[in-house]
Coordinates of C-alpha atoms in Angstrom, one line a residue:
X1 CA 5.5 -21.1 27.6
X2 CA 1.9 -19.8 28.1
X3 CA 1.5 -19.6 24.8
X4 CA 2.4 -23.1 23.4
X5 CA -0.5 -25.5 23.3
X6 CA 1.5 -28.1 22.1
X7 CA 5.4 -29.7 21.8
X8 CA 5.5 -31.2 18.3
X9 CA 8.5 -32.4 17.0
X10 CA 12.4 -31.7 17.0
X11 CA 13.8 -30.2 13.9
X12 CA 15.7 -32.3 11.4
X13 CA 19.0 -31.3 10.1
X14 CA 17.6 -29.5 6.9
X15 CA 15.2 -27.6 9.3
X16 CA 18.5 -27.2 11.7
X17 CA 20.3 -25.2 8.9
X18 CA 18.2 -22.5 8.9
X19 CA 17.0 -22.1 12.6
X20 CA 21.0 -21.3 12.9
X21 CA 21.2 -19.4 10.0
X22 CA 18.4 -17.2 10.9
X23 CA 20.0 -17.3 15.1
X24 CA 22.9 -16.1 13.7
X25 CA 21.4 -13.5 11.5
X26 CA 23.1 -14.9 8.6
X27 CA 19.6 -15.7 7.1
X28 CA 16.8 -14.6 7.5
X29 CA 13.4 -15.7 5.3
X30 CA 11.7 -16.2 2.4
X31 CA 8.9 -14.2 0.5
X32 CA 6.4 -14.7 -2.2
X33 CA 4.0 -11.5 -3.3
X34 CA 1.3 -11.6 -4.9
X35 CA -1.3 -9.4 -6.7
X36 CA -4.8 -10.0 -6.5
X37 CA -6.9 -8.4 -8.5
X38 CA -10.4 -9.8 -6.8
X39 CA -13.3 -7.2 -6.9
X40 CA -13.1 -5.0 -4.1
X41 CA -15.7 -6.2 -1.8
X42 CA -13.4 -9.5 -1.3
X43 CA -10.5 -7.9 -0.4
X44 CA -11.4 -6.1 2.5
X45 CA -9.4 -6.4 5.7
X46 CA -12.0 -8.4 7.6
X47 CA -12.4 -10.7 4.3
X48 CA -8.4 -11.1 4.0
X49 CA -7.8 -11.5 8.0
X50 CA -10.5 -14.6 7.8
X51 CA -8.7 -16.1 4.5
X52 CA -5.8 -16.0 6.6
X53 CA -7.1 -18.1 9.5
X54 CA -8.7 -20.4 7.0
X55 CA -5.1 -20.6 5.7
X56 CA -3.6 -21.3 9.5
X57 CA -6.3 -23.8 10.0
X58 CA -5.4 -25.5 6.7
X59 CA -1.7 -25.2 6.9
X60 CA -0.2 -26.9 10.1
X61 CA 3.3 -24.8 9.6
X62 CA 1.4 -21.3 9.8
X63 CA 0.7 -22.0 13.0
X64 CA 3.8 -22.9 15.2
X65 CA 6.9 -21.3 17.0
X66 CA 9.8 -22.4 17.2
X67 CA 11.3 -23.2 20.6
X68 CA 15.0 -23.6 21.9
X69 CA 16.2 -21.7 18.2
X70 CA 19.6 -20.9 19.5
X71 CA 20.2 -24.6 21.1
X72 CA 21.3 -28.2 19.1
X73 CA 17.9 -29.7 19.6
X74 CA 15.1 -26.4 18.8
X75 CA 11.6 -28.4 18.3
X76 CA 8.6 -27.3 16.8
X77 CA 5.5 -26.1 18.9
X78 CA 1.6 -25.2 18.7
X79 CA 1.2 -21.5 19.7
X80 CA -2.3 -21.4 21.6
X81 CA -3.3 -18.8 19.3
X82 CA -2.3 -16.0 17.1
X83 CA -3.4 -12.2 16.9
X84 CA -3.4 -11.5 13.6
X85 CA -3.0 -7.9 14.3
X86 CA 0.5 -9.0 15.1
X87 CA 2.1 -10.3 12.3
X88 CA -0.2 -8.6 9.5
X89 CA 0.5 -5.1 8.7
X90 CA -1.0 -3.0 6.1
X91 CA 1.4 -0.6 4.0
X92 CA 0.6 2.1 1.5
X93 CA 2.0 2.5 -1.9
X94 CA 2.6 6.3 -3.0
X95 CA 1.2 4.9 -6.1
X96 CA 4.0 6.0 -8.4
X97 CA 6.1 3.4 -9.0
X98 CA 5.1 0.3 -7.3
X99 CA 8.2 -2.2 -8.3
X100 CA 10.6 0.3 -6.5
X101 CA 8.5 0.7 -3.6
X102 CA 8.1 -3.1 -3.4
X103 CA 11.5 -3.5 -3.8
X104 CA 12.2 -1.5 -1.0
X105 CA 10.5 -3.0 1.6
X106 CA 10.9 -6.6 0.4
X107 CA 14.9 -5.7 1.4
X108 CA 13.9 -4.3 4.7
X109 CA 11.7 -7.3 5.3
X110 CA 14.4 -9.8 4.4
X111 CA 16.8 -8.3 7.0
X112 CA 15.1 -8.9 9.9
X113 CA 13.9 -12.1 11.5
X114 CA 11.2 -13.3 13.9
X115 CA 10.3 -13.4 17.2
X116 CA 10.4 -16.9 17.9
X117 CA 8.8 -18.3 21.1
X118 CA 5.8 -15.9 21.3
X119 CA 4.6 -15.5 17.2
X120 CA 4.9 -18.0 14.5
X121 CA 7.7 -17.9 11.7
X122 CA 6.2 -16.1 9.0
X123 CA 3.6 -12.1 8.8
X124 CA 2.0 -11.2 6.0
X125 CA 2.1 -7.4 4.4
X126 CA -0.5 -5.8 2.3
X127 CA -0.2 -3.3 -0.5
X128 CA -2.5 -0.9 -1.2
X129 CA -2.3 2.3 -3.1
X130 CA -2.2 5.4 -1.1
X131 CA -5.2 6.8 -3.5
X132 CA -7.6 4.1 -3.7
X133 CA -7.3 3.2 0.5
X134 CA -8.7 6.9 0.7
X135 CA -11.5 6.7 -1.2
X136 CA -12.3 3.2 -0.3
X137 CA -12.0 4.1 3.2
X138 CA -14.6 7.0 2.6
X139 CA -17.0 4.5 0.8
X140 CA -16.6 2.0 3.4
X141 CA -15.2 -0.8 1.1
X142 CA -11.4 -2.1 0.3
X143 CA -9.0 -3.1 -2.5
X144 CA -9.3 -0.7 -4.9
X145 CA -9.6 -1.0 -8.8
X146 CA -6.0 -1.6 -9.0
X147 CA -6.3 -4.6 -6.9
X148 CA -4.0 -5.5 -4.0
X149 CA -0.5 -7.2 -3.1
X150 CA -0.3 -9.8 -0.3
X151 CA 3.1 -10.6 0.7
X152 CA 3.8 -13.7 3.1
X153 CA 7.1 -13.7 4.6
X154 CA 8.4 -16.9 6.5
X155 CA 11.3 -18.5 8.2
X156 CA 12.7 -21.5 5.6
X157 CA 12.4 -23.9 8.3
X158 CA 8.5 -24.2 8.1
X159 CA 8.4 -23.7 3.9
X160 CA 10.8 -23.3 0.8
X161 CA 9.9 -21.2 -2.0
X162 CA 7.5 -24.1 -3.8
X163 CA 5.1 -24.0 -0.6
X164 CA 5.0 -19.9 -0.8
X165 CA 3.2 -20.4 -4.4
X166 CA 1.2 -23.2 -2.7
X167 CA 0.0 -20.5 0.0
X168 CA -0.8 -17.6 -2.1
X169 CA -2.7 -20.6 -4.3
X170 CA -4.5 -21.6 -0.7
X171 CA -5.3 -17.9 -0.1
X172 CA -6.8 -17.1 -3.3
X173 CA -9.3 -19.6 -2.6
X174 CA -10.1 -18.7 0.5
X175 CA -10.4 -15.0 -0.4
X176 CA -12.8 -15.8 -3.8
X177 CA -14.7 -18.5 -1.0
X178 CA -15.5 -15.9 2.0
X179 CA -19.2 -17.7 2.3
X180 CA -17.1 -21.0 3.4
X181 CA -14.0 -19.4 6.1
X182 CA -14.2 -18.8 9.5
X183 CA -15.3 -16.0 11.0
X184 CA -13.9 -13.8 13.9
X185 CA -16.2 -13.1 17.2
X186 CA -14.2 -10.0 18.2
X187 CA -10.5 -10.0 17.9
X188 CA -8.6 -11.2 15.3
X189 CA -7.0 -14.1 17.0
X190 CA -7.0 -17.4 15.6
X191 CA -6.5 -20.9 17.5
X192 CA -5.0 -23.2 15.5
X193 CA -6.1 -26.7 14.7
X194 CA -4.4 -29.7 16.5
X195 CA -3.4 -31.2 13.1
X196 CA -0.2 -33.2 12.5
X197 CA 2.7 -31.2 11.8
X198 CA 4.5 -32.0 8.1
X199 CA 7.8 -35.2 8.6
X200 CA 11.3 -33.4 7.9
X201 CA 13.1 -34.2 5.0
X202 CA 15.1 -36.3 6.6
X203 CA 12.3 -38.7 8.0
X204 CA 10.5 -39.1 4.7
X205 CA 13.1 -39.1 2.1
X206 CA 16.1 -41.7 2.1
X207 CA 19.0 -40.0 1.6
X208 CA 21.8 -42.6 1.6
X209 CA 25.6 -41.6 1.2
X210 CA 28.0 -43.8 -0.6
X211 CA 31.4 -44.3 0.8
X212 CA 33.4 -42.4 -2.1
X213 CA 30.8 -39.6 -1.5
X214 CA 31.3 -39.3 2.2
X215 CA 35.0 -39.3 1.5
X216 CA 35.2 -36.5 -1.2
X217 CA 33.0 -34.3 0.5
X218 CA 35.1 -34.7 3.7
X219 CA 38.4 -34.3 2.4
X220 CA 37.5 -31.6 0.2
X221 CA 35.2 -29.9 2.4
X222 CA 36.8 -30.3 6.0
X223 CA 40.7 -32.3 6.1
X224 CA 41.9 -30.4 2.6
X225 CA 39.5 -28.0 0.8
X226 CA 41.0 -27.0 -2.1
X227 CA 42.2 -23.1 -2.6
X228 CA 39.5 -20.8 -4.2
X229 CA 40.9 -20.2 -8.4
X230 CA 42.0 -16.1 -8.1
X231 CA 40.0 -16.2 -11.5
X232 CA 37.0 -17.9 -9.7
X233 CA 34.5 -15.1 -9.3
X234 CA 32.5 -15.2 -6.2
X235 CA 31.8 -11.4 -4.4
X236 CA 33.5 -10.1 -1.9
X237 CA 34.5 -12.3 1.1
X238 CA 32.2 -13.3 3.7
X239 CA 32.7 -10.7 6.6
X240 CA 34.4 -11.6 9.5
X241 CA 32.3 -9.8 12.1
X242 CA 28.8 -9.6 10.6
X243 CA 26.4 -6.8 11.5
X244 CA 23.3 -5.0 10.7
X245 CA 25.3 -2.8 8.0
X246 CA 26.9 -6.2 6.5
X247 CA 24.0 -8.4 6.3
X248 CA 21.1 -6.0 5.0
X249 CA 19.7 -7.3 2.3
X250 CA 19.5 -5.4 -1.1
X251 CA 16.6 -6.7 -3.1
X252 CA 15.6 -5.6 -7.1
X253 CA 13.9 -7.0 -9.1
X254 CA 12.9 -7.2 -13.1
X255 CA 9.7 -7.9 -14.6
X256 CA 9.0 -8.9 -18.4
X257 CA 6.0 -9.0 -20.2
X258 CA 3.7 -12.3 -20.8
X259 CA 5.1 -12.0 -24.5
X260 CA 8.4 -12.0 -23.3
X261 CA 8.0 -15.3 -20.8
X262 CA 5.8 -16.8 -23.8
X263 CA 9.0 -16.7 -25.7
X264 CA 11.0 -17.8 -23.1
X265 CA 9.5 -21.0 -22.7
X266 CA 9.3 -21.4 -26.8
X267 CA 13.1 -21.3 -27.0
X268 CA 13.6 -23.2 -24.1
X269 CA 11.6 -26.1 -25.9
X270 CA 13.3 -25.1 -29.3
X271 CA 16.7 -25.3 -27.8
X272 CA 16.1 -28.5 -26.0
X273 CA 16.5 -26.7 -22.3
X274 CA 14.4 -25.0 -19.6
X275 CA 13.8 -21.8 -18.9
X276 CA 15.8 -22.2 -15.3
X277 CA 18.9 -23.5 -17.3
X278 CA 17.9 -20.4 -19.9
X279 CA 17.9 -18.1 -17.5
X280 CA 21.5 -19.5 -15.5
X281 CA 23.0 -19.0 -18.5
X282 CA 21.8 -15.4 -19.3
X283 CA 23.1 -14.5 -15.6
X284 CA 26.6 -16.1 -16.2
X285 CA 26.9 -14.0 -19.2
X286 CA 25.9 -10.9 -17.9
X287 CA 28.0 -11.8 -14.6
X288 CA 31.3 -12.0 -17.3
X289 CA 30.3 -9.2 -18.8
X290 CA 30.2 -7.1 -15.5
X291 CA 33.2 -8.0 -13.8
X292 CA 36.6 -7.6 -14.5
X293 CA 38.3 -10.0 -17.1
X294 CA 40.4 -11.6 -14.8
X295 CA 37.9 -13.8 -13.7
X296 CA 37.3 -16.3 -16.1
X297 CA 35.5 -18.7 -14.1
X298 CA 32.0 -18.9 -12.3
X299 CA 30.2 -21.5 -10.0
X300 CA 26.6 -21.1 -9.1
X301 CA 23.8 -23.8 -6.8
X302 CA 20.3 -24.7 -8.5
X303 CA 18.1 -26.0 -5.3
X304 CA 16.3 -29.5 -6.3
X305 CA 12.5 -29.7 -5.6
X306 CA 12.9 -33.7 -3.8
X307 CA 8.9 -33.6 -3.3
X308 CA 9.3 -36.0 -6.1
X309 CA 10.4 -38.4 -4.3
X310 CA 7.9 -38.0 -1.5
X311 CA 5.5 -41.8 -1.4
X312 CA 2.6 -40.6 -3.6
X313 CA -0.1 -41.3 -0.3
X314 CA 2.2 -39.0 1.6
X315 CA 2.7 -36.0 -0.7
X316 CA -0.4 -33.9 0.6
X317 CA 1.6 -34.0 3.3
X318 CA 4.6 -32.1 2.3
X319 CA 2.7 -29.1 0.1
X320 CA 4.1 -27.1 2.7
X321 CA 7.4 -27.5 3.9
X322 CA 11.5 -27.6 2.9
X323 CA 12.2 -29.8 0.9
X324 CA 15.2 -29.4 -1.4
X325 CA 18.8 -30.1 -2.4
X326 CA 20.9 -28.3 -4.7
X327 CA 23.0 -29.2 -7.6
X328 CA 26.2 -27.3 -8.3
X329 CA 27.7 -26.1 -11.9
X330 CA 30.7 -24.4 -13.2
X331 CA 31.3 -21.6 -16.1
X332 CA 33.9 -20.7 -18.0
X333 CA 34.1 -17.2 -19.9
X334 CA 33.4 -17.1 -23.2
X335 CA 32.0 -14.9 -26.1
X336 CA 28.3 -13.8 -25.3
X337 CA 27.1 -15.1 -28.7
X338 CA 23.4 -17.2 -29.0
X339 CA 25.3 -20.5 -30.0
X340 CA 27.0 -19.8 -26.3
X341 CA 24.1 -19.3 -25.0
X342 CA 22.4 -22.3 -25.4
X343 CA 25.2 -24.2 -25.3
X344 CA 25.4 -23.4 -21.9
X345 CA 21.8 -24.0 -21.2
X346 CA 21.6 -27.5 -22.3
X347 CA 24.8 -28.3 -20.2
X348 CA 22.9 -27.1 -17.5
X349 CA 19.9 -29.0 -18.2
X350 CA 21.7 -31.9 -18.7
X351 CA 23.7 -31.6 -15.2
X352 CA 20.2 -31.5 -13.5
X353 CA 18.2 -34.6 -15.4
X354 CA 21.3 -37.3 -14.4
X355 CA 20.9 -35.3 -10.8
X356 CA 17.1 -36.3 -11.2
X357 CA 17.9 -39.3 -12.4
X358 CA 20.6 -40.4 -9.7
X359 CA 17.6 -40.1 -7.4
X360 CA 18.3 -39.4 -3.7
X361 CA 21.8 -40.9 -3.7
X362 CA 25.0 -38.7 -2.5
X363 CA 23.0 -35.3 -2.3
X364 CA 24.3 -32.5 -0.7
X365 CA 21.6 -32.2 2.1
X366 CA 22.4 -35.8 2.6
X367 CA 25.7 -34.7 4.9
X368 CA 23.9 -32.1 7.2
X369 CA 23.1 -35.4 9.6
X370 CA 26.5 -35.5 10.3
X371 CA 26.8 -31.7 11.2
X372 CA 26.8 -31.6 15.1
X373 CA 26.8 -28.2 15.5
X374 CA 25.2 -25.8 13.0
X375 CA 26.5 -22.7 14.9
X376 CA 30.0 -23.9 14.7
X377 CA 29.4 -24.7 10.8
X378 CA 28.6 -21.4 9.9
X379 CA 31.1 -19.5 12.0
X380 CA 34.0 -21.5 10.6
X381 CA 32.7 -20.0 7.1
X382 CA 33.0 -16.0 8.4
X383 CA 36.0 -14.5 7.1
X384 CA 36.7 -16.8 4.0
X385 CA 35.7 -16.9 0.3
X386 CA 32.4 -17.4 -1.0
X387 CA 32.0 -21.0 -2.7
X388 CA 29.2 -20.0 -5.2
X389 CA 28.7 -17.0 -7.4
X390 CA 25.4 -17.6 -7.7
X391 CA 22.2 -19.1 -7.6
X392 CA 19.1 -19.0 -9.4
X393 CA 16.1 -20.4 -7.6
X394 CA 12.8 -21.2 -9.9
X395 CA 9.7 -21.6 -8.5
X396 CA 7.4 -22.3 -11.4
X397 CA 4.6 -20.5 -13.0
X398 CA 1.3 -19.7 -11.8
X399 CA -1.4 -21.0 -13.9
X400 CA -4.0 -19.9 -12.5
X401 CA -6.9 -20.4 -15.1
X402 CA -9.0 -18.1 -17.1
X403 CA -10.1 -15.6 -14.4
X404 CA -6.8 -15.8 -12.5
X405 CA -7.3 -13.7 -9.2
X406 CA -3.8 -13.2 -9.2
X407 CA -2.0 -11.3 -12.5
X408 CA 2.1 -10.6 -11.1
X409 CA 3.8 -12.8 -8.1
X410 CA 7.1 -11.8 -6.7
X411 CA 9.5 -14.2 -5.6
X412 CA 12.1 -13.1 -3.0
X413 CA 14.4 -13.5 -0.1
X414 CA 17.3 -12.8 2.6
X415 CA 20.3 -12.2 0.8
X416 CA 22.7 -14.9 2.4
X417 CA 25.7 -13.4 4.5
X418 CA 27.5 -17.1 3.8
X419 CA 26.2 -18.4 0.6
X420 CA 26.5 -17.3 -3.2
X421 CA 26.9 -13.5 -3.7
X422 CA 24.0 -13.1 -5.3
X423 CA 20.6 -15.3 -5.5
X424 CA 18.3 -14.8 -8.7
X425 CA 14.8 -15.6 -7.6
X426 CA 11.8 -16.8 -10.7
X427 CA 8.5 -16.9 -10.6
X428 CA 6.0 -16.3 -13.9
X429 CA 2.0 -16.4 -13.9
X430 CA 0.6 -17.7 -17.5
X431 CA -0.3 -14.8 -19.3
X432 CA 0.7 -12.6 -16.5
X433 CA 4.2 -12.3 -17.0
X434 CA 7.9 -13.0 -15.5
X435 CA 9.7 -11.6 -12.4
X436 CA 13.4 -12.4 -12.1
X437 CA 14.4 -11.0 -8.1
X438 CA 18.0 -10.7 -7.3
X439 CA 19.0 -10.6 -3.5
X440 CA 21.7 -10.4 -1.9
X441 CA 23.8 -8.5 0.9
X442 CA 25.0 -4.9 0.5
X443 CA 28.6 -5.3 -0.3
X444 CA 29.2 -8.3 -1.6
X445 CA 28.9 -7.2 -4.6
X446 CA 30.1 -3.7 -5.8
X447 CA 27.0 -1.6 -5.9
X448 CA 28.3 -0.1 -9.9
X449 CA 28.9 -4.0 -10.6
X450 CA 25.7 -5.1 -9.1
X451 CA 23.9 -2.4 -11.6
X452 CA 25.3 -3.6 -14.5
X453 CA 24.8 -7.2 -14.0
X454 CA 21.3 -6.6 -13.6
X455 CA 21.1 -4.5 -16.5
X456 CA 23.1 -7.4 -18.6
X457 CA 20.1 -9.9 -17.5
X458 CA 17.7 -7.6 -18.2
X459 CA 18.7 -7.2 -21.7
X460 CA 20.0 -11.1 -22.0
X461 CA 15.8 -12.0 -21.6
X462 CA 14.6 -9.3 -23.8
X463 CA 17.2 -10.0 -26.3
X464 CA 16.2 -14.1 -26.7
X465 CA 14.4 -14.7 -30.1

């Protein structure tokens, strides 16, 4: 306890979910990458190590541990202070191709956790290319002309996928502002700010459960869940004994052109959809098309952004934090044909607007209150069929302006030992481009499957006119 400066708050259930899942190693994190193509001179390490405590010191999260992890009540608590040397490490790129590299070490970083107590829940990695870190080393500068990827990795208790775009946002104006951060006298350790930490979910949103609603999901979900459809596709089973070998995450991901996301978002206007219900429906196709023809049928979770329905003088508050539900839909094969296509987009779309327009009545996230033990949760689950074959999680696109300071951002994280058997992660920057991730844990799904669903997406975006 020599390190915590302060006791904050306990958990709430949302929070709850993932401190077990993460315990349990049945979860580990979330990651957002992004490069920055700043002139050299600002993206040295001493500039990047003071953007990053001007970051701490602006984001309360960045700078607590969590306490009592592997117990019903873990809270949330000030470290004293954080060496940055700690938790930042800088890797080199053989320069050759950068996607698989990144690739590669996103998947290693996703399978391991954190060491809660001592650091905070989240490190940051950063990129450079073998080449240019020898010659800038030799002239005494950083960055290179091919600019430099900055990866923050954190636990899902302290931010969802939203916050990580509203961090790398926070960093790059920090890093183009190094006349205005703090500096270091010595060491890089920073001592974060006594701010107030960020209300749960539960505490700021109402999230009221109606009577039918409490009774379906218990019946269905705990008395009498119904047998999983032998034509339901959803991955192998979850494993009943899970291990390092079991629940490593395998990470790849796709990137498309700013011509080809330009067009996505032109159909999805012409076609009366989005580009997440676009993209949902290119994966379910490509999923049909990749696995055997006796499954016919396909389920897959869309997490809900609820920062919506944050009070509008309370939503600074909540730029950093989890905050989400997630809506559930259901496919049935059919010919991959355009008219199919859309048609299953705009199903999709519409499934999500009545969820918006329901509000926070009768959502998911709404039952985990009435979870007593998360540990017990996810055990029960080890062993059995997967309820989802997918998700596709959407973060938005980066508009960053005219002069950017950030041209690609990769979206990614753990692959989940007990959820879907495969999560699609998207993230685009105006004019920069598209990068569709897809994680998930080696053997769920076939590894000659796996390849061809990827390939099926790949050519399902390329292919929309």
């Amino acid at each position: 306890m020599e390190d915590i400066a302060e006791t904050l708050r306990v958990l709430g259930p949302y929070e709850r979910f993932f401190t077990a899942s993460h315990t349990l190693n049945l979860y580990n994190n979330v990651g957002l990458t992004a490069h920055y193509t700043l002139t050299p001179a600002l993206l040295t390490k001493p500039r990047i190590f003071s953007a990053l405590k001007a970051l701490i010191n602006l984001h309360p999260p960045l700078g607590v541990t969590i306490l009592g992890e592997n117990t019903r009540e873990p809270r949330f608590a000030r470290l004293k202070s954080i060496d940055l040397e700690e938790i930042v490490q800088t890797i080199l790129l053989p320069g050759e191709d950068t996607t698989a590299e990144l690739d590669t070490v996103l998947s290693e970083q996703h399978s391991r956790g954190f060491e809660l107590g001592r650091l905070p829940g989240w490190r940051c990695l950063i990129f450079r290319d073998h080449e240019d870190e020898a010659r800038d080393a030799a002239a005494g500068v950083g960055g290179g002309n091919g600019g430099v990827w900055i990866s923050l990795i954190y636990h899902h208790a302290i931010a969802d996928g939203v916050s990580g775009l509203a961090l790398h946002k926070s960093l790059l104006v920090a890093l183009s502002q190094p006349h205005k951060n703090p500096t270091f006298a010595g060491r890089y350790v920073v001592h974060p700010q006594q701010k107030p930490y960020p209300s749960s979910l539960e505490s700021l949103i109402p999230l009221p459960l109606s009577l039918p609603y409490i009774v379906s999901q218990v019946w269905s979900k705990v008395y009498f869940p119904p047998p999983s459809p032998p034509t339901l596709y959803t991955g192998n089973p979850v494993p009943a004994s899970p291990n390092p070998s079991n629940t490593k995450t395998i990470y790849k991901s796709l990137h498309f052109s700013a011509r080809a996301l330009k067009t996505l978002l032109s159909v999805s206007r012409r076609e009366n959809t989005t580009i997440t219900s676009l993209l949902t429906a290119i994966i379910a196709i490509a999923i049909f098309q990749a696995v055997p023809s006796k499954f016919d049928q396909l389920t897959s979770s869309t997490p809900i952004n609820l920062r919506r329905y944050v009070p509008t003088e309370r939503i600074q508050e909540v730029v950093i934090g989890s905050y989400a539900a997630s809506l559930s839909s259901e496919y049935t094969r059919c010919a991959p044909s355009p008219s199919n296509l859309f048609a299953i987009a705009r199903e999709h779309t519409a499934q999500i607007n009545d969820r918006l327009d329901a509000g926070t009545a009768d959502l998911n996230v709404g039952m985990l209150r009435w979870v007593s033990d998360f540990f017990t949760f996810f055990k029960e689950k080890l062993g059995k069929l997967r309820e989802d074959s997918f998700a596709v999680s959407n973060v938005g696109v980066w508009d960053g302006g005219e002069d950017g300071g950030v041209d690609r951002v990769v979206f990614s994280q753990s692959g989940e030992v007990v959820g879907p058997a495969m999560e699609w992660c998207v993230v685009g920057v105006r004019g920069g481009g598209l990068v569709l991730g897809c994680t998930g844990c080696e053997g769920i799904v076939d590894a000659h499957v796996l390849e061809r669903i990827i390939e099926g997406v790949r050519r399902g975006v390329e292919g929309i006119e």
